PDB file of C-alpha atoms in Angstrom:
ATOM      1  CA  MET A   1      39.004  74.389  -8.713  1.00 43.00           C
ATOM      2  CA  ASN A   2      35.603  75.343  -7.519  1.00 49.00           C
ATOM      3  CA  TRP A   3      37.076  74.496  -3.756  1.00 48.00           C
ATOM      4  CA  LEU A   4      39.707  76.726  -4.803  1.00 50.00           C
ATOM      5  CA  VAL A   5      37.673  79.567  -5.282  1.00 54.00           C
ATOM      6  CA  VAL A   6      35.892  78.946  -2.378  1.00 54.00           C
ATOM      7  CA  ALA A   7      38.714  78.776  -0.567  1.00 55.00           C
ATOM      8  CA  ILE A   8      40.309  81.694  -1.410  1.00 56.00           C
ATOM      9  CA  ALA A   9      37.027  83.531  -0.943  1.00 59.00           C
ATOM     10  CA  ALA A  10      37.165  82.168   2.577  1.00 59.00           C
ATOM     11  CA  GLN A  11      40.494  83.483   3.037  1.00 57.00           C
ATOM     12  CA  VAL A  12      39.771  87.133   2.331  1.00 61.00           C
ATOM     13  CA  ILE A  13      37.045  87.109   4.379  1.00 64.00           C
ATOM     14  CA  LEU A  14      38.994  85.633   7.843  1.00 61.00           C
ATOM     15  CA  ALA A  15      42.347  87.941   6.525  1.00 61.00           C
ATOM     16  CA  SER A  16      39.912  91.085   6.660  1.00 63.00           C
ATOM     17  CA  SER A  17      38.229  90.125   9.816  1.00 65.00           C
ATOM     18  CA  ALA A  18      41.806  89.208  11.400  1.00 62.00           C
ATOM     19  CA  ILE A  19      42.885  93.019  10.643  1.00 62.00           C
ATOM     20  CA  PHE A  20      39.988  94.115  12.018  1.00 65.00           C
ATOM     21  CA  ASP A  21      40.532  91.731  15.011  1.00 61.00           C
ATOM     22  CA  LYS A  22      43.839  93.485  15.684  1.00 59.00           C
ATOM     23  CA  LEU A  23      42.242  96.999  15.465  1.00 62.00           C
ATOM     24  CA  LEU A  24      40.511  95.731  18.519  1.00 61.00           C
ATOM     25  CA  LEU A  25      43.102  94.176  20.643  1.00 57.00           C
ATOM     26  CA  LYS A  26      45.429  97.228  19.567  1.00 57.00           C
ATOM     27  CA  ARG A  27      42.704  99.163  21.717  1.00 52.00           C
ATOM     28  CA  ARG A  28      43.232  96.538  24.509  1.00 50.00           C
ATOM     29  CA  SER A  29      39.287  96.202  24.362  1.00 49.00           C
ATOM     30  CA  ILE A  30      39.459  92.369  24.309  1.00 56.00           C
ATOM     31  CA  GLU A  31      42.315  90.161  25.516  1.00 75.00           C
ATOM     32  CA  PRO A  32      42.672  86.481  23.750  1.00 80.00           C
ATOM     33  CA  TRP A  33      41.239  84.531  26.532  1.00 84.00           C
ATOM     34  CA  GLY A  34      38.218  86.575  26.612  1.00 82.00           C
ATOM     35  CA  TYR A  35      37.765  87.034  22.979  1.00 81.00           C
ATOM     36  CA  THR A  36      38.497  83.297  22.236  1.00 86.00           C
ATOM     37  CA  PHE A  37      35.837  82.350  25.163  1.00 87.00           C
ATOM     38  CA  TRP A  38      33.118  84.604  23.327  1.00 82.00           C
ATOM     39  CA  PHE A  39      33.767  83.549  19.926  1.00 83.00           C
ATOM     40  CA  GLY A  40      33.377  79.667  20.851  1.00 88.00           C
ATOM     41  CA  LEU A  41      30.012  80.105  22.948  1.00 88.00           C
ATOM     42  CA  MET A  42      28.430  82.005  20.019  1.00 84.00           C
ATOM     43  CA  GLY A  43      28.794  78.698  18.109  1.00 85.00           C
ATOM     44  CA  ILE A  44      25.749  77.804  20.475  1.00 88.00           C
ATOM     45  CA  PHE A  45      23.575  79.873  17.691  1.00 84.00           C
ATOM     46  CA  ALA A  46      24.235  76.921  15.504  1.00 86.00           C
ATOM     47  CA  ILE A  47      20.786  75.692  17.269  1.00 90.00           C
ATOM     48  CA  PHE A  48      18.771  78.037  14.648  1.00 87.00           C
ATOM     49  CA  LEU A  49      20.031  76.243  11.703  1.00 82.00           C
ATOM     50  CA  LEU A  50      18.765  72.838  12.908  1.00 86.00           C
ATOM     51  CA  PRO A  51      15.054  73.066  11.123  1.00 87.00           C
ATOM     52  CA  PHE A  52      16.706  73.407   7.749  1.00 86.00           C
ATOM     53  CA  GLY A  53      18.348  70.050   7.584  1.00 81.00           C
ATOM     54  CA  TYR A  54      19.294  68.153  10.942  1.00 85.00           C
ATOM     55  CA  GLN A  55      19.816  64.854  10.453  1.00 86.00           C
ATOM     56  CA  PRO A  56      20.184  61.776  13.038  1.00 87.00           C
ATOM     57  CA  THR A  57      23.823  60.755  13.233  1.00 88.00           C
ATOM     58  CA  SER A  58      25.736  58.213  14.709  1.00 91.00           C
ATOM     59  CA  LEU A  59      27.508  58.344  17.950  1.00 93.00           C
ATOM     60  CA  ALA A  60      31.216  58.270  16.379  1.00 92.00           C
ATOM     61  CA  THR A  61      30.563  61.393  14.275  1.00 92.00           C
ATOM     62  CA  VAL A  62      29.008  63.434  17.011  1.00 93.00           C
ATOM     63  CA  LEU A  63      31.976  62.787  19.056  1.00 95.00           C
ATOM     64  CA  LEU A  64      34.295  63.671  15.792  1.00 94.00           C
ATOM     65  CA  ALA A  65      32.942  66.582  15.048  1.00 93.00           C
ATOM     66  CA  LEU A  66      33.185  67.645  18.886  1.00 95.00           C
ATOM     67  CA  VAL A  67      36.756  67.083  18.645  1.00 95.00           C
ATOM     68  CA  SER A  68      36.734  68.941  15.519  1.00 93.00           C
ATOM     69  CA  GLY A  69      35.139  72.147  16.797  1.00 92.00           C
ATOM     70  CA  ALA A  70      37.637  71.565  19.774  1.00 94.00           C
ATOM     71  CA  PHE A  71      40.411  71.787  17.563  1.00 93.00           C
ATOM     72  CA  PHE A  72      38.972  74.899  16.104  1.00 91.00           C
ATOM     73  CA  ILE A  73      38.598  76.802  19.085  1.00 92.00           C
ATOM     74  CA  ALA A  74      42.435  76.127  20.123  1.00 93.00           C
ATOM     75  CA  GLY A  75      43.333  77.103  16.825  1.00 91.00           C
ATOM     76  CA  VAL A  76      41.689  80.651  17.412  1.00 88.00           C
ATOM     77  CA  PHE A  77      43.155  80.903  20.521  1.00 91.00           C
ATOM     78  CA  PHE A  78      46.551  80.745  19.336  1.00 91.00           C
ATOM     79  CA  TYR A  79      45.353  82.942  16.352  1.00 85.00           C
ATOM     80  CA  PHE A  80      44.420  85.683  19.093  1.00 83.00           C
ATOM     81  CA  GLN A  81      47.716  85.207  20.441  1.00 85.00           C
ATOM     82  CA  ALA A  82      49.747  85.877  17.760  1.00 84.00           C
ATOM     83  CA  LEU A  83      47.732  88.896  16.772  1.00 78.00           C
ATOM     84  CA  GLU A  84      48.232  90.175  20.223  1.00 78.00           C
ATOM     85  CA  LEU A  85      51.794  89.791  20.188  1.00 78.00           C
ATOM     86  CA  ALA A  86      52.344  90.878  16.650  1.00 74.00           C
ATOM     87  CA  GLU A  87      51.320  92.402  13.456  1.00 70.00           C
ATOM     88  CA  ALA A  88      48.685  91.120  11.544  1.00 66.00           C
ATOM     89  CA  SER A  89      50.553  92.006   8.198  1.00 66.00           C
ATOM     90  CA  GLU A  90      53.231  89.699   9.936  1.00 72.00           C
ATOM     91  CA  THR A  91      51.282  86.417  11.050  1.00 76.00           C
ATOM     92  CA  LEU A  92      48.644  86.176   9.165  1.00 75.00           C
ATOM     93  CA  PRO A  93      50.766  85.411   6.108  1.00 75.00           C
ATOM     94  CA  LEU A  94      52.604  82.932   7.646  1.00 79.00           C
ATOM     95  CA  ILE A  95      49.438  81.061   9.247  1.00 80.00           C
ATOM     96  CA  GLY A  96      48.202  80.963   5.986  1.00 76.00           C
ATOM     97  CA  ALA A  97      50.973  79.532   4.449  1.00 76.00           C
ATOM     98  CA  LEU A  98      51.605  76.651   7.077  1.00 81.00           C
ATOM     99  CA  SER A  99      48.113  75.824   7.244  1.00 81.00           C
ATOM    100  CA  PRO A 100      47.320  74.233   4.084  1.00 78.00           C
ATOM    101  CA  ILE A 101      50.647  72.147   4.595  1.00 80.00           C
ATOM    102  CA  PHE A 102      49.518  70.994   7.712  1.00 84.00           C
ATOM    103  CA  THR A 103      46.142  70.349   6.062  1.00 82.00           C
ATOM    104  CA  LEU A 104      47.657  67.953   3.198  1.00 80.00           C
ATOM    105  CA  VAL A 105      49.989  66.245   5.697  1.00 81.00           C
ATOM    106  CA  ILE A 106      47.160  65.671   7.995  1.00 84.00           C
ATOM    107  CA  GLY A 107      44.714  64.649   5.285  1.00 80.00           C
ATOM    108  CA  VAL A 108      47.123  62.436   4.009  1.00 78.00           C
ATOM    109  CA  GLN A 109      47.743  60.635   7.111  1.00 78.00           C
ATOM    110  CA  TYR A 110      44.258  60.695   8.709  1.00 77.00           C
ATOM    111  CA  LEU A 111      42.223  60.444   5.583  1.00 70.00           C
ATOM    112  CA  GLY A 112      44.311  58.772   3.150  1.00 67.00           C
ATOM    113  CA  THR A 113      43.663  61.237   0.886  1.00 67.00           C
ATOM    114  CA  ARG A 114      45.887  61.600  -2.664  1.00 69.00           C
ATOM    115  CA  PRO A 115      45.768  65.023  -4.139  1.00 64.00           C
ATOM    116  CA  ASN A 116      45.454  65.260  -7.897  1.00 66.00           C
ATOM    117  CA  LEU A 117      47.747  68.086  -9.999  1.00 67.00           C
ATOM    118  CA  ALA A 118      44.990  70.558  -9.703  1.00 64.00           C
ATOM    119  CA  ASP A 119      44.848  70.246  -5.755  1.00 61.00           C
ATOM    120  CA  LEU A 120      48.514  70.339  -5.514  1.00 66.00           C
ATOM    121  CA  VAL A 121      48.519  73.663  -7.608  1.00 68.00           C
ATOM    122  CA  GLY A 122      45.851  75.274  -5.628  1.00 63.00           C
ATOM    123  CA  PHE A 123      47.971  74.535  -2.255  1.00 63.00           C
ATOM    124  CA  ALA A 124      51.229  75.478  -3.546  1.00 68.00           C
ATOM    125  CA  PHE A 125      49.175  78.981  -4.756  1.00 63.00           C
ATOM    126  CA  LEU A 126      47.875  79.611  -1.175  1.00 61.00           C
ATOM    127  CA  ILE A 127      51.442  78.584   0.294  1.00 63.00           C
ATOM    128  CA  SER A 128      53.204  80.731  -1.697  1.00 65.00           C
ATOM    129  CA  SER A 129      51.087  83.936  -1.929  1.00 60.00           C
ATOM    130  CA  GLY A 130      51.180  83.483   2.037  1.00 56.00           C
ATOM    131  CA  LEU A 131      54.886  83.620   1.946  1.00 59.00           C
ATOM    132  CA  VAL A 132      55.476  86.154  -0.381  1.00 60.00           C
ATOM    133  CA  LEU A 133      53.470  88.395   2.199  1.00 53.00           C
ATOM    134  CA  TYR A 134      55.489  87.359   4.918  1.00 56.00           C
ATOM    135  CA  TRP A 135      59.033  87.977   3.069  1.00 55.00           C
ATOM    136  CA  SER A 136      57.707  91.509   2.286  1.00 53.00           C
ATOM    137  CA  GLU A 137      56.898  92.255   5.937  1.00 56.00           C
ATOM    138  CA  ARG A 138      59.608  89.990   7.221  1.00 56.00           C
ATOM    139  CA  ARG A 139      60.803  90.325  11.009  1.00 60.00           C
ATOM    140  CA  GLU A 140      62.290  88.560  13.852  1.00 63.00           C
ATOM    141  CA  PHE A 141      60.128  86.990  15.858  1.00 69.00           C
ATOM    142  CA  THR A 142      59.823  85.742  19.229  1.00 74.00           C
ATOM    143  CA  HIS A 143      59.757  81.918  20.261  1.00 79.00           C
ATOM    144  CA  ARG A 144      55.937  82.659  21.874  1.00 84.00           C
ATOM    145  CA  VAL A 145      54.997  84.395  18.291  1.00 82.00           C
ATOM    146  CA  ILE A 146      56.288  81.113  16.346  1.00 84.00           C
ATOM    147  CA  GLY A 147      54.844  79.148  18.697  1.00 88.00           C
ATOM    148  CA  ALA A 148      51.475  81.012  18.668  1.00 88.00           C
ATOM    149  CA  ILE A 149      51.946  80.738  14.873  1.00 88.00           C
ATOM    150  CA  ILE A 150      52.379  77.191  14.705  1.00 89.00           C
ATOM    151  CA  GLY A 151      50.155  76.114  16.920  1.00 92.00           C
ATOM    152  CA  SER A 152      47.207  78.020  15.301  1.00 90.00           C
ATOM    153  CA  ALA A 153      47.857  76.815  11.539  1.00 89.00           C
ATOM    154  CA  PHE A 154      48.130  73.058  13.039  1.00 91.00           C
ATOM    155  CA  PHE A 155      45.117  73.314  15.256  1.00 92.00           C
ATOM    156  CA  LEU A 156      43.113  74.666  12.074  1.00 88.00           C
ATOM    157  CA  ALA A 157      44.132  72.105   9.517  1.00 87.00           C
ATOM    158  CA  ALA A 158      43.290  69.687  12.250  1.00 90.00           C
ATOM    159  CA  SER A 159      39.884  71.116  12.424  1.00 89.00           C
ATOM    160  CA  TYR A 160      39.747  71.208   8.481  1.00 86.00           C
ATOM    161  CA  VAL A 161      40.582  67.900   7.747  1.00 87.00           C
ATOM    162  CA  THR A 162      37.977  66.288  10.816  1.00 90.00           C
ATOM    163  CA  THR A 163      35.273  68.468   9.674  1.00 88.00           C
ATOM    164  CA  LYS A 164      35.681  67.086   6.425  1.00 85.00           C
ATOM    165  CA  ALA A 165      35.262  63.868   7.543  1.00 88.00           C
ATOM    166  CA  VAL A 166      32.256  64.745   9.662  1.00 90.00           C
ATOM    167  CA  PHE A 167      30.590  65.977   6.485  1.00 87.00           C
ATOM    168  CA  ALA A 168      31.496  63.184   4.859  1.00 85.00           C
ATOM    169  CA  GLY A 169      29.497  60.656   7.353  1.00 84.00           C
ATOM    170  CA  THR A 170      26.172  63.271   8.078  1.00 87.00           C
ATOM    171  CA  SER A 171      24.392  66.422   6.280  1.00 87.00           C
ATOM    172  CA  PHE A 172      26.199  69.522   6.284  1.00 85.00           C
ATOM    173  CA  ILE A 173      23.831  71.246   8.834  1.00 88.00           C
ATOM    174  CA  THR A 174      24.150  68.241  11.370  1.00 91.00           C
ATOM    175  CA  GLY A 175      28.041  68.306  10.914  1.00 90.00           C
ATOM    176  CA  PHE A 176      28.000  72.021  11.539  1.00 89.00           C
ATOM    177  CA  PHE A 177      25.932  71.956  14.403  1.00 92.00           C
ATOM    178  CA  TRP A 178      27.769  69.771  16.470  1.00 93.00           C
ATOM    179  CA  VAL A 179      31.301  70.961  15.122  1.00 92.00           C
ATOM    180  CA  LYS A 180      30.143  74.200  16.769  1.00 91.00           C
ATOM    181  CA  MET A 181      28.580  72.583  19.780  1.00 94.00           C
ATOM    182  CA  GLY A 182      32.431  71.092  20.318  1.00 94.00           C
ATOM    183  CA  GLY A 183      34.018  74.556  20.056  1.00 92.00           C
ATOM    184  CA  ALA A 184      31.393  75.944  22.612  1.00 93.00           C
ATOM    185  CA  PHE A 185      32.007  73.130  25.066  1.00 93.00           C
ATOM    186  CA  LEU A 186      35.538  73.920  24.857  1.00 93.00           C
ATOM    187  CA  SER A 187      35.220  77.733  25.599  1.00 91.00           C
ATOM    188  CA  LEU A 188      33.113  76.486  28.498  1.00 92.00           C
ATOM    189  CA  LEU A 189      35.539  74.693  29.943  1.00 91.00           C
ATOM    190  CA  ILE A 190      37.808  78.171  30.006  1.00 90.00           C
ATOM    191  CA  LEU A 191      35.305  78.931  32.940  1.00 90.00           C
ATOM    192  CA  ALA A 192      36.803  75.956  34.737  1.00 89.00           C
ATOM    193  CA  SER A 193      40.008  77.821  35.821  1.00 88.00           C
ATOM    194  CA  PRO A 194      39.183  80.811  38.421  1.00 88.00           C
ATOM    195  CA  ARG A 195      42.126  82.839  36.874  1.00 89.00           C
ATOM    196  CA  LEU A 196      40.914  82.428  33.401  1.00 86.00           C
ATOM    197  CA  LYS A 197      37.313  83.018  34.334  1.00 85.00           C
ATOM    198  CA  HIS A 198      38.542  86.257  36.014  1.00 83.00           C
ATOM    199  CA  ARG A 199      40.401  87.483  32.814  1.00 82.00           C
ATOM    200  CA  VAL A 200      37.265  86.547  30.763  1.00 82.00           C
ATOM    201  CA  PHE A 201      34.710  88.513  33.028  1.00 78.00           C
ATOM    202  CA  ARG A 202      36.954  91.534  33.499  1.00 77.00           C
ATOM    203  CA  ALA A 203      37.901  92.017  30.213  1.00 68.00           C
ATOM    204  CA  ALA A 204      33.940  92.352  28.924  1.00 62.00           C
ATOM    205  CA  GLU A 205      33.398  94.655  31.991  1.00 62.00           C
ATOM    206  CA  HIS A 206      35.904  97.054  30.827  1.00 57.00           C
ATOM    207  CA  THR A 207      35.012  96.694  26.805  1.00 58.00           C
ATOM    208  CA  ALA A 208      32.552  99.890  25.738  1.00 55.00           C
ATOM    209  CA  PRO A 209      29.216  98.820  24.663  1.00 57.00           C
ATOM    210  CA  ARG A 210      30.529 100.251  21.161  1.00 59.00           C
ATOM    211  CA  GLU A 211      33.217  97.739  20.861  1.00 59.00           C
ATOM    212  CA  ARG A 212      30.989  94.845  22.073  1.00 57.00           C
ATOM    213  CA  LEU A 213      28.644  95.765  19.359  1.00 62.00           C
ATOM    214  CA  LEU A 214      31.545  96.140  16.842  1.00 63.00           C
ATOM    215  CA  TYR A 215      33.420  92.478  18.269  1.00 61.00           C
ATOM    216  CA  LEU A 216      29.846  91.265  17.252  1.00 61.00           C
ATOM    217  CA  ALA A 217      29.572  92.171  13.545  1.00 65.00           C
ATOM    218  CA  ASN A 218      32.677  91.063  13.186  1.00 63.00           C
ATOM    219  CA  ARG A 219      32.097  87.756  14.454  1.00 61.00           C
ATOM    220  CA  GLY A 220      29.111  87.327  12.282  1.00 62.00           C
ATOM    221  CA  TYR A 221      31.341  88.513   9.215  1.00 60.00           C
ATOM    222  CA  ALA A 222      33.893  86.116  10.064  1.00 63.00           C
ATOM    223  CA  SER A 223      31.243  83.504  10.402  1.00 61.00           C
ATOM    224  CA  LEU A 224      30.394  83.746   6.916  1.00 58.00           C
ATOM    225  CA  GLY A 225      34.345  82.839   6.255  1.00 58.00           C
ATOM    226  CA  SER A 226      33.944  79.886   8.360  1.00 60.00           C
ATOM    227  CA  ILE A 227      31.272  78.533   6.408  1.00 57.00           C
ATOM    228  CA  LEU A 228      32.829  78.953   3.431  1.00 55.00           C
ATOM    229  CA  VAL A 229      36.166  77.083   4.669  1.00 56.00           C
ATOM    230  CA  ALA A 230      33.597  74.434   6.041  1.00 55.00           C
ATOM    231  CA  GLY A 231      32.029  74.353   2.460  1.00 53.00           C
ATOM    232  CA  ALA A 232      35.501  74.058   0.542  1.00 54.00           C
TER     233      ALA A 232
END
């Protein structure tokens, strides 16, 4: 059950980081496309981990890691979109409840995993706690909010499962590096659209220096949660 303790700690970090994300979005300092772009691009800093255990790995593992990183950034985009459209206390519990369900289904189908009783109890705890929090703040969601919640939960779950497969085929540092590179590459693709590129840099121009510092600090805090999720 050690993985459950790590997973809960990771969710606490990510949830508290999300609350601060919502505060930033409330101030309209960063819009979702811009927030997602800079979030993914910061994955480039994973290069500084290479001296601590990078190992050559197969092309198939690298490609899977890149796809996993792209899944993660897609999930992050829908996550920020949900935060923009509704309150964190309303959307995060549902994302937290749906993500383990998608993780279990994808894991069984893709990895052929067979969860034991302890795993099922852990999943039930994570799902039920998310549903309890949702019902305590229950409200009607628009189709756009529901789509963002489901999109975030699905792509984050797909990323968790594929990342697990990556770590099974290589070292943690190597896998983590290529996963982050996949996220960074997808973020750079955002700039291929002139409209989205304009939104990204227009948001950056209208962000106060203090807000940028808060954003970077929160990204570092959230990254700790991401590392714990990967380790779980």
